[in-house]
Every structure is written in C-alpha cells, then in structure tokens.
mmCIF file of C-alpha atoms and ligand atoms in Angstrom:
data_model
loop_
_atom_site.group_PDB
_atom_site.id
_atom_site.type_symbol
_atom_site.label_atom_id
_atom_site.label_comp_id
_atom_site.label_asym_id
_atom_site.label_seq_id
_atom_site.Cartn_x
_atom_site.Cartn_y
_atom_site.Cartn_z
ATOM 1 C CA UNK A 89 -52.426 -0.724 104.936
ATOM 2 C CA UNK A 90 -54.851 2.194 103.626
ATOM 3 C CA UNK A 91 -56.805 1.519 100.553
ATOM 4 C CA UNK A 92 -54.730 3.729 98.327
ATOM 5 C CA UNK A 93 -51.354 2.044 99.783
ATOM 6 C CA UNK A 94 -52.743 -1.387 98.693
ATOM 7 C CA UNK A 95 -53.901 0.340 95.053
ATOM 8 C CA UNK A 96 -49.817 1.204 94.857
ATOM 9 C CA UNK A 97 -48.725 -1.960 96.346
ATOM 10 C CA UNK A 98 -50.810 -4.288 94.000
ATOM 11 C CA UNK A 99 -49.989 -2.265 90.722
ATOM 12 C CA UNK A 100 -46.412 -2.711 91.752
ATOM 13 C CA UNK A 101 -47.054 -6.102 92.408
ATOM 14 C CA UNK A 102 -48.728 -6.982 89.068
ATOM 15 C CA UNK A 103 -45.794 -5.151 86.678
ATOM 16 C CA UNK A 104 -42.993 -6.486 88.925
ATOM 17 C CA UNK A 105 -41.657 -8.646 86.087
ATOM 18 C CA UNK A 106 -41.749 -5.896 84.098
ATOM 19 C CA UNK A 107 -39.233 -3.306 86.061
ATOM 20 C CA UNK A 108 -35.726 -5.820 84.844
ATOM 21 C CA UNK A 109 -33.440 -3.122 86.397
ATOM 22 C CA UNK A 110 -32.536 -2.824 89.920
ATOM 23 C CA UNK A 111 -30.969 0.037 91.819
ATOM 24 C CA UNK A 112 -28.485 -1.981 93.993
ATOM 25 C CA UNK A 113 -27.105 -4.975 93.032
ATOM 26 C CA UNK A 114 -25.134 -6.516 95.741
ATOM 27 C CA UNK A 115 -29.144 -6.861 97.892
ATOM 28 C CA UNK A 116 -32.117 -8.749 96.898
ATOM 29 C CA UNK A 117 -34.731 -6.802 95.308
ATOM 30 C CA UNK A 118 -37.660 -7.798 96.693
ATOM 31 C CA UNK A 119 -41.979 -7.109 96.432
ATOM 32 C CA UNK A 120 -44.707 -8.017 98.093
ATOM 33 C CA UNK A 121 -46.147 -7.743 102.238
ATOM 34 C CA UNK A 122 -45.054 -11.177 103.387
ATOM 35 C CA UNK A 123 -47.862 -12.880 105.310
ATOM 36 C CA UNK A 124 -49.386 -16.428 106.278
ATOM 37 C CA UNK A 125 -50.647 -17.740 103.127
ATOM 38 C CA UNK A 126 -49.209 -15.157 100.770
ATOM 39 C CA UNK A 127 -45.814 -14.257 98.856
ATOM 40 C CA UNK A 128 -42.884 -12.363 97.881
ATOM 41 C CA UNK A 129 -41.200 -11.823 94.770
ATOM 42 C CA UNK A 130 -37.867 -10.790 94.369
ATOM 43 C CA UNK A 131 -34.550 -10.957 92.265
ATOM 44 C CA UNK A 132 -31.143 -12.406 93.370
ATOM 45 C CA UNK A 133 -28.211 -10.417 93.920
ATOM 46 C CA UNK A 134 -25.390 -10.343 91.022
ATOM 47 C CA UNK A 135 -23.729 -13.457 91.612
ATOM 48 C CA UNK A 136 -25.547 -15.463 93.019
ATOM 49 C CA UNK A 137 -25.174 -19.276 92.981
ATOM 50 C CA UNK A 138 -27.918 -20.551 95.497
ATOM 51 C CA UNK A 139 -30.818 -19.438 97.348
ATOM 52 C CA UNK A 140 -32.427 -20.853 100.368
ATOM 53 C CA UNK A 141 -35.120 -20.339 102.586
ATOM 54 C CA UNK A 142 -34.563 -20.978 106.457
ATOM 55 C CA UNK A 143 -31.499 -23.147 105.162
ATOM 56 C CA UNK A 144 -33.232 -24.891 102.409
ATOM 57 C CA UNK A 145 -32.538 -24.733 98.803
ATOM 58 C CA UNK A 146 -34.676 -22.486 96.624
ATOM 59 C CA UNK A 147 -35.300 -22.629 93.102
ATOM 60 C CA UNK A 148 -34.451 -19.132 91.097
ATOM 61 C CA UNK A 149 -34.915 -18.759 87.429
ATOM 62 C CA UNK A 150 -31.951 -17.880 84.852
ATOM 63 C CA UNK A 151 -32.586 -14.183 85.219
ATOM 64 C CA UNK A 152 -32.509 -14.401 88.832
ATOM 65 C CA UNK A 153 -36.091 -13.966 89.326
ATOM 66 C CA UNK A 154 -38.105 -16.039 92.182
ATOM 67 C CA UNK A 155 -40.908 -16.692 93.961
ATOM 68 C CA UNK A 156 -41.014 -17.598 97.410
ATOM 69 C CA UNK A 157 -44.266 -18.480 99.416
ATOM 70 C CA UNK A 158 -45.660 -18.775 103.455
ATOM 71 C CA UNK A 159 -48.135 -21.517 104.637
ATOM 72 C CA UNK A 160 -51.326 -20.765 106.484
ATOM 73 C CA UNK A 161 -49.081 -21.020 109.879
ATOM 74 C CA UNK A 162 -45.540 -20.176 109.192
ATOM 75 C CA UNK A 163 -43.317 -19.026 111.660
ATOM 76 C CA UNK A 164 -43.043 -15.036 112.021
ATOM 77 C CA UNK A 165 -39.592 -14.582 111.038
ATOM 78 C CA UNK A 166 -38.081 -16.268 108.075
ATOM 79 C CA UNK A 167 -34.261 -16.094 106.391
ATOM 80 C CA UNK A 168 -33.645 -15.782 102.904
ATOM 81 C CA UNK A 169 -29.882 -16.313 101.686
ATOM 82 C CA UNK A 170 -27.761 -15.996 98.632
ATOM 83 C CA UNK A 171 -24.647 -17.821 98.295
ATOM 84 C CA UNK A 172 -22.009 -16.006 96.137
ATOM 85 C CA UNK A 173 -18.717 -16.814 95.464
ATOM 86 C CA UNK A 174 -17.647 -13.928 97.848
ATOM 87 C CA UNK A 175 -19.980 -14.781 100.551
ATOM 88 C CA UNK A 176 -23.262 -14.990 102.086
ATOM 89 C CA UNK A 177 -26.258 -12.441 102.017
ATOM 90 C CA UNK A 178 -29.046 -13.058 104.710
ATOM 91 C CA UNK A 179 -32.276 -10.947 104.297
ATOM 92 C CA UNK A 180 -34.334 -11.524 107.419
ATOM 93 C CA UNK A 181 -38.357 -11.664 106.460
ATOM 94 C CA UNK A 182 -41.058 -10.515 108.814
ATOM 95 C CA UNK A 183 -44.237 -12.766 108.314
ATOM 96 C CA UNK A 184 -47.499 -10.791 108.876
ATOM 97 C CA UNK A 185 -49.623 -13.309 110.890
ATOM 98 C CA UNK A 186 -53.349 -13.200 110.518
ATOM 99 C CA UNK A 187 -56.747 -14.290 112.253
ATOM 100 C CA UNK A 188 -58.193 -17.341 110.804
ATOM 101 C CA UNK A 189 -62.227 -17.664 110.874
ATOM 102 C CA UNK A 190 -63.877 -20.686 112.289
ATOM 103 C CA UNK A 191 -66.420 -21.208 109.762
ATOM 104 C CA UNK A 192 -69.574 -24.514 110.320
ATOM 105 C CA UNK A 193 -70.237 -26.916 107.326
ATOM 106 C CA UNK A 194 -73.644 -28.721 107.637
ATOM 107 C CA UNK A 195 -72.181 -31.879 106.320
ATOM 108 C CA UNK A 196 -70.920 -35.468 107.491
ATOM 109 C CA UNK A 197 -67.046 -34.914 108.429
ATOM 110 C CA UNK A 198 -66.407 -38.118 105.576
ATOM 111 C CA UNK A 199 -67.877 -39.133 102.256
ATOM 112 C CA UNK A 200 -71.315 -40.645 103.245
ATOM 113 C CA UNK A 201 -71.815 -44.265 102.547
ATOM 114 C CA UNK A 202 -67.924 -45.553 102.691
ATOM 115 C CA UNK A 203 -66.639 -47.524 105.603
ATOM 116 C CA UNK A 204 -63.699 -46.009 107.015
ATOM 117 C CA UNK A 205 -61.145 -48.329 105.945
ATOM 118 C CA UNK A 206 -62.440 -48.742 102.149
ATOM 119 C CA UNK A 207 -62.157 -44.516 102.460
ATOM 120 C CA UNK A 208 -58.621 -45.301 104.177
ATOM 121 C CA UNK A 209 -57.348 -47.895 101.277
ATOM 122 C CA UNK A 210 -58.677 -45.629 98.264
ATOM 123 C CA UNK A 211 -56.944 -42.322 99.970
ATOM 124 C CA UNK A 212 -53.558 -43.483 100.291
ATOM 125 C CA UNK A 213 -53.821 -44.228 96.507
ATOM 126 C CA UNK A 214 -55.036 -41.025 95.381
ATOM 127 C CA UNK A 215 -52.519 -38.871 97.966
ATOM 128 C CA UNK A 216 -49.599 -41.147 96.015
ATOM 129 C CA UNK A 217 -50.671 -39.493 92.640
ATOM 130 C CA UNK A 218 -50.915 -35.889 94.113
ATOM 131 C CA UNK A 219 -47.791 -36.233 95.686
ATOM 132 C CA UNK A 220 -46.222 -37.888 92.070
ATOM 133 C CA UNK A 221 -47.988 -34.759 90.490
ATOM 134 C CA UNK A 222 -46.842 -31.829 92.650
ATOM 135 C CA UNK A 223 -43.343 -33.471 92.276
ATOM 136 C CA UNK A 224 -43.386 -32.919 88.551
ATOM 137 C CA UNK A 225 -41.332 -28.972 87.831
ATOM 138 C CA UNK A 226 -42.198 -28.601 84.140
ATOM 139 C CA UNK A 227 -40.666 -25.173 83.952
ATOM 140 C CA UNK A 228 -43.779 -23.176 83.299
ATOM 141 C CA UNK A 229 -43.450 -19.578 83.975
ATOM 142 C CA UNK A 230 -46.933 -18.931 85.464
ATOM 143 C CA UNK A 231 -45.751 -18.439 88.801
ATOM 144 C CA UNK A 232 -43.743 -14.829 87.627
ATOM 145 C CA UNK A 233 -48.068 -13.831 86.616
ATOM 146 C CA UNK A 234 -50.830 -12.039 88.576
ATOM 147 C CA UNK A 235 -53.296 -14.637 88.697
ATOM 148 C CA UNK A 236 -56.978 -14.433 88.065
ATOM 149 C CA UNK A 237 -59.797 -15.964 89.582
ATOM 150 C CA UNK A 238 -60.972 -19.876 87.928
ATOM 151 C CA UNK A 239 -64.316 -19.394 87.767
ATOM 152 C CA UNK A 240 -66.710 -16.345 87.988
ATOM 153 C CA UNK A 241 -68.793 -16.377 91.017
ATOM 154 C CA UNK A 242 -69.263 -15.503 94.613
ATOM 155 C CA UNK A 243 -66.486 -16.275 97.299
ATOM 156 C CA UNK A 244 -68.179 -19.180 99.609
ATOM 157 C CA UNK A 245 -65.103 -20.306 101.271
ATOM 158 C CA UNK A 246 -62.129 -18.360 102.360
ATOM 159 C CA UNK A 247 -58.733 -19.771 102.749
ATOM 160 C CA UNK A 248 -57.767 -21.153 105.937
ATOM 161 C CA UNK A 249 -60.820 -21.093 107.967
ATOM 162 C CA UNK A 250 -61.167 -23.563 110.303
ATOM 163 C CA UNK A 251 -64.172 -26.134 109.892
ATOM 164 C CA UNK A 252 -66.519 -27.635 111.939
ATOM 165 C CA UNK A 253 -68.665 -29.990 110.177
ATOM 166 C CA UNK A 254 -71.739 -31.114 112.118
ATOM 167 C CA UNK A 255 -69.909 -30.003 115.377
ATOM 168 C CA UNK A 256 -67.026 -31.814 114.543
ATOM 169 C CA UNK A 257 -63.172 -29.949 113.929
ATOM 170 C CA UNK A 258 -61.598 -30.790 111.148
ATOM 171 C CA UNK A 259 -58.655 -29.430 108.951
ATOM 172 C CA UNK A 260 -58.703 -25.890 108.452
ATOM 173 C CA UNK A 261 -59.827 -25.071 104.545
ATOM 174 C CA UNK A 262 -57.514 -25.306 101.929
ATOM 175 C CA UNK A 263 -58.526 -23.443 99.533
ATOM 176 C CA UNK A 264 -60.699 -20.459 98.158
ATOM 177 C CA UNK A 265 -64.860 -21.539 97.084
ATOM 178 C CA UNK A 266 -66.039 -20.138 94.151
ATOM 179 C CA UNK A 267 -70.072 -20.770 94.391
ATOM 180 C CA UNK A 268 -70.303 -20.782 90.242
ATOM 181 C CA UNK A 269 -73.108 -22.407 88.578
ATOM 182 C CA UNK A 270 -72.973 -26.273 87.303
ATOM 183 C CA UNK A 271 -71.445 -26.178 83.649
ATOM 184 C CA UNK A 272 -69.766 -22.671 83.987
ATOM 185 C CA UNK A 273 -66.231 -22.762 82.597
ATOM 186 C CA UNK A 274 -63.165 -23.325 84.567
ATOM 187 C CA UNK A 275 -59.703 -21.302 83.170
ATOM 188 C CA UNK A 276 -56.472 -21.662 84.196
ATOM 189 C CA UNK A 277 -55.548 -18.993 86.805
ATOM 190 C CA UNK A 278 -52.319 -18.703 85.117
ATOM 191 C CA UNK A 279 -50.143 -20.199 82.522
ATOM 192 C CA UNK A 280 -49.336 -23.928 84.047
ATOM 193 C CA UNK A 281 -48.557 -27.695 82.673
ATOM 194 C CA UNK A 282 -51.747 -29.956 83.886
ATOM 195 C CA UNK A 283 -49.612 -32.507 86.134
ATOM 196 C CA UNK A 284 -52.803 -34.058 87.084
ATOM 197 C CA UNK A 285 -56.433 -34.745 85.445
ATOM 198 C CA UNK A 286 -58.724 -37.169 86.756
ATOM 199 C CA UNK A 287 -61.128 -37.188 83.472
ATOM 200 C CA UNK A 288 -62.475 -40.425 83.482
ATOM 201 C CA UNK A 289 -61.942 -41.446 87.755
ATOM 202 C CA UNK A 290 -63.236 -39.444 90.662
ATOM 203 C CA UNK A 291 -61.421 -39.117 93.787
ATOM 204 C CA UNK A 292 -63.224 -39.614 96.827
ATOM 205 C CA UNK A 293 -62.821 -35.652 98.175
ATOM 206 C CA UNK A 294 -62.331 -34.020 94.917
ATOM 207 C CA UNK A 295 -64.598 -35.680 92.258
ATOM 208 C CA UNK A 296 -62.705 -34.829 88.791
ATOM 209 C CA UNK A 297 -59.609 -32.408 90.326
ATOM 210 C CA UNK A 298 -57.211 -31.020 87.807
ATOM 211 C CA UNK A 299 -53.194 -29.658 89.535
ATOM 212 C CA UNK A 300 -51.316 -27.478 87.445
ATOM 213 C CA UNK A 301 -47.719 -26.629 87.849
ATOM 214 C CA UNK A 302 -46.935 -22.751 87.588
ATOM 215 C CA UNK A 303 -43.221 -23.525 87.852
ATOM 216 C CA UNK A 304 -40.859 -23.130 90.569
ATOM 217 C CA UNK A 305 -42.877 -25.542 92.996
ATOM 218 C CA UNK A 306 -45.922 -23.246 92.306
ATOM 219 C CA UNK A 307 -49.376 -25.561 91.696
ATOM 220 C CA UNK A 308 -52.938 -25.505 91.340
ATOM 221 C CA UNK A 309 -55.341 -27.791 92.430
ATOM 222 C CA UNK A 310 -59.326 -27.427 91.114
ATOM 223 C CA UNK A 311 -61.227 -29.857 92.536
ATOM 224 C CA UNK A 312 -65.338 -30.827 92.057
ATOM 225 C CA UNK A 313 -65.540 -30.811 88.478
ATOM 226 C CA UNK A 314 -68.209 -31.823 86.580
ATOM 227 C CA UNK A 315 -66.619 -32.179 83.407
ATOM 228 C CA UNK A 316 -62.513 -31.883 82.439
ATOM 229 C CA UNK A 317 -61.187 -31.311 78.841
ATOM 230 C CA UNK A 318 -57.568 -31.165 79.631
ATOM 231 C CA UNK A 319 -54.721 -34.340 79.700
ATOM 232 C CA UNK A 320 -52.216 -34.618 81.481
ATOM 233 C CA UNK A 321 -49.095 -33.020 80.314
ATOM 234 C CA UNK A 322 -50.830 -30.272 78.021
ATOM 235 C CA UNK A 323 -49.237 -26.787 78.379
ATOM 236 C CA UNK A 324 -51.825 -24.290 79.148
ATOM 237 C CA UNK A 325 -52.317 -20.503 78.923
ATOM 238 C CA UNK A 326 -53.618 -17.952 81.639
ATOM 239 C CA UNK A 327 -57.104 -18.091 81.098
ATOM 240 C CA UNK A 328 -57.526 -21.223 78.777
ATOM 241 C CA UNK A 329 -60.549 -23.131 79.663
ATOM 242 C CA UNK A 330 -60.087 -26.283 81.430
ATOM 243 C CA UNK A 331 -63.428 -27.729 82.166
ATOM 244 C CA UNK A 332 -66.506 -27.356 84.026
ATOM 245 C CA UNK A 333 -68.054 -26.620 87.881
ATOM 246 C CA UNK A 334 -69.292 -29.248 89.190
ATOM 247 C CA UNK A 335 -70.068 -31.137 92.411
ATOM 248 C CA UNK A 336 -68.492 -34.206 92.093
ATOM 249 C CA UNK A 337 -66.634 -35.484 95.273
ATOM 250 C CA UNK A 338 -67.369 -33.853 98.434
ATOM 251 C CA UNK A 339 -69.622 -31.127 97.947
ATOM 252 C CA UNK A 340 -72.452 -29.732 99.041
ATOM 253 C CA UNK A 341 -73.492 -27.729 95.744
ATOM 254 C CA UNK A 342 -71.871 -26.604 92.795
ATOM 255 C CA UNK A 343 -68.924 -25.055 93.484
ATOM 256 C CA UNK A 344 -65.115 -24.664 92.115
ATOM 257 C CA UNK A 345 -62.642 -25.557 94.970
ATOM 258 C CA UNK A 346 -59.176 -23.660 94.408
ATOM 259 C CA UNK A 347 -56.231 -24.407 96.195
ATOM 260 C CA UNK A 348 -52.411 -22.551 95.721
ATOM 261 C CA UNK A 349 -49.122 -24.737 97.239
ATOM 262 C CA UNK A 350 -45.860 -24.370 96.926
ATOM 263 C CA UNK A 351 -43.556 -26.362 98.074
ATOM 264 C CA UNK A 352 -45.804 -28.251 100.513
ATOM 265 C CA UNK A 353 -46.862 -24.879 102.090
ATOM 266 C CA UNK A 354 -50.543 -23.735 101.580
ATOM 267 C CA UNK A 355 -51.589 -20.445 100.458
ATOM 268 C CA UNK A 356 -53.825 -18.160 100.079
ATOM 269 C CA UNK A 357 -55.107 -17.414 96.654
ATOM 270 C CA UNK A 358 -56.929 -14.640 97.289
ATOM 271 C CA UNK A 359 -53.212 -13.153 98.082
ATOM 272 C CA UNK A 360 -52.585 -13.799 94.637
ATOM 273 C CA UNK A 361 -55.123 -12.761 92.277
ATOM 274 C CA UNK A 362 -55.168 -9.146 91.672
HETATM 275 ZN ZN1 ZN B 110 -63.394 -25.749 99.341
#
C-alpha cells in the first residue's frame, strides 16, 4: 500500500461509523485491510439474524454494526456469514500475513527471586481473574472508535515480536511498549468499562494492570503501573486518565505495556490507533 493509499484508507477507516448508508444491502459492507493482528469493520446485511466467524457466533450491535478481529497467527483465509431468514451469505476474508521480529530482552525469563512453583500457585490465581474479567461484555461502544495511543512516548516494543530473554525463547510479545516516563498519565485508548483494576495488589507479570472492555469482546489490558485511580466497574471515556507509568511487575524501566484482544485472539494495537 503507497503512502497516500494508506492516508485514504485510514481516513475512511476513522469516519466509518459515520457513513450509516450503504449502497447494497443484500452484502456486507465492510472496511479495513484484514491482517494478523489487525481488523475489519463492517455492517450486516438487511436481515440478518446471526453472524459468525469460521462457524462461530459473532456479536453485532442493534444497527448491524461489528467488529471482527485476527490474532498474531491466524489462518490466511477466514469466512464470515450472515444467517437470514432467506438464507445464508458467506464473505470469504483474505488475511494479510506478516513478518514477526525476533527481538532480545536482557532480563531473567521469570520474576527474579520466586521459586517456580510459588510463581506457578500465584499465576493460576491471577489468570482466573483475567479470564473472569475479559468474560465480562458491558456493552461499551469503544470498540466502533479510532483509538489513541495510552501514554505519550516512544514505541519500545512492537506487537508480536518474538523474545529471547537472556538467550532463552519465550512467548512472542503481546503487546505494544510505550517507554513514557514514571508518573506520566495513562488515558483510556477508547471509551471502555474497567473490568479489572489491581489498585491495592500487584500481579506477579503486570504490577498494577488495569483491562477495559470496549464492547463486543474488544479489551484492554495496561499493565506496570505505578499508580491506578480507576475501580472496577467505572465507565470511562476515550481519553480519561486512568493512572500512572510505572514499573511495577516485570519490567525493566518505566514503561506502559498495552495489549488489544478480542475474543481470545491478540492484536495489534498499532493496527488500531490512527
Ligand atoms: Zn510489553
């Protein structure tokens, strides 16, 4: 894509939601370059009763707007369908595959200083309450926005690189590293209900973390913070300040760890900011 084409394709992008009428109605109207890690946006066809996504069911709104999402390593080809009362309309996705970096961390693979099965009993805990939180829909409509960026800084960390701490593989990188000073504000990237706020407890890998649900299976995650000033179940705006950068956790330095799911796949945020 040329640099003007992604100019056009990202303006379109942004002012999707606001273009409600559709040339055809009987076909999905549909924006975005699908790709590992990123999105498309589209509308139902007139009719419709149920969406799914390689056979599973798929959320749509009331107006028949939707969001649907890739992981790091999905599959090229994906089906979208709409079940009507007259039928069945299959739209057959192309997903844009792309190169991930290997990128070497100068730090110890686990938290220094805990055995391996004390790490082992306090992570099953703490993966039980992000599960419980990414489970919760609260019907926010930040998932329709263009997002912005959490924290001001420089990119550290990209998206799905693979890491290699000390010489040692591990799971790719989940998320996008903002390297923002200690005590610089943390906003919501878009409007989302905090499902999750460890304010008072750390968790072993992400210190004080934060999830917000964007609606439609859309979420958040913030991790390292040095200070939180949201509870759970508050309804925030795009942009509303939820805390501060911090290191707490795993980190090396001060940094803002951001991470995009949805529905168990893992994105890319950079895909989704403008
Ligand atoms: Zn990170």
């Amino acid at each position: 894509m040329s640099a003007v084409d992604r100019r056009t394709f990202l303006a379109v992008a942004t002012t999707w939601a606001a273009a409600p009428v559709w040339a055809d109605t009987d076909r999905f109207a549909l924006i975005g370059q699908p790709s590992q890690g990123g999105w498309l946006r589209g509308r139902v066809p007139v009719g419709t009763t149920a969406l799914r996504l390689d056979g599973k069911p798929v959320d749509f709104a009331t107006d028949g707007a939707f969001l649907i999402a890739f992981d790091r390593d999905a599959a090229p080809v994906a089906v979208l369908t709409a079940v009507g009362s007259v039928g069945a309309v299959d739209q057959r996705l192309a997903i844009a595959p792309r190169a991930w970096p290997i990128e070497h961390v100068d730090a110890p693979m686990h938290p220094p200083g805990l055995p391996d099965a004390e790490f082992a009993r306090l992570r099953s805990g703490e993966l039980a309450r992000i599960g419980a939180a990414r489970a919760i829909d609260s019907g926010a409509q930040g998932w329709r926005q263009a997002m912005i960026r959490p924290a001001h800084g420089p990119i550290s960390g990209r998206f799905g690189a693979q890491r290699v701490f000390r010489g040692v593989a591990a799971a790719y990188h989940s998320g996008m590293d903002i390297a923002a000073p200690a005590g610089s504000a943390i906003v919501a990237p878009a409007d989302g209900m905090v499902v999750l706020a460890a304010v008072t407890d750390l968790f072993t890998l992400e210190g004080h973390l934060v999830i917000l649900d964007h609606g439609l299976g859309l979420n958040s995650a913030m991790l390292h913070a040095r200070k939180l000033d949201v509870a759970e179940g508050v309804m925030l705006r795009q942009g509303q300040t939820i805390g501060e950068v911090g290191m707490t956790g795993r980190a090396t330095g001060p940094h803002l760890h951001w991470s995009l799911t949805w529905r168990g796949r893992r994105l890319d945020p950079m895909l989704f900011t403008a």
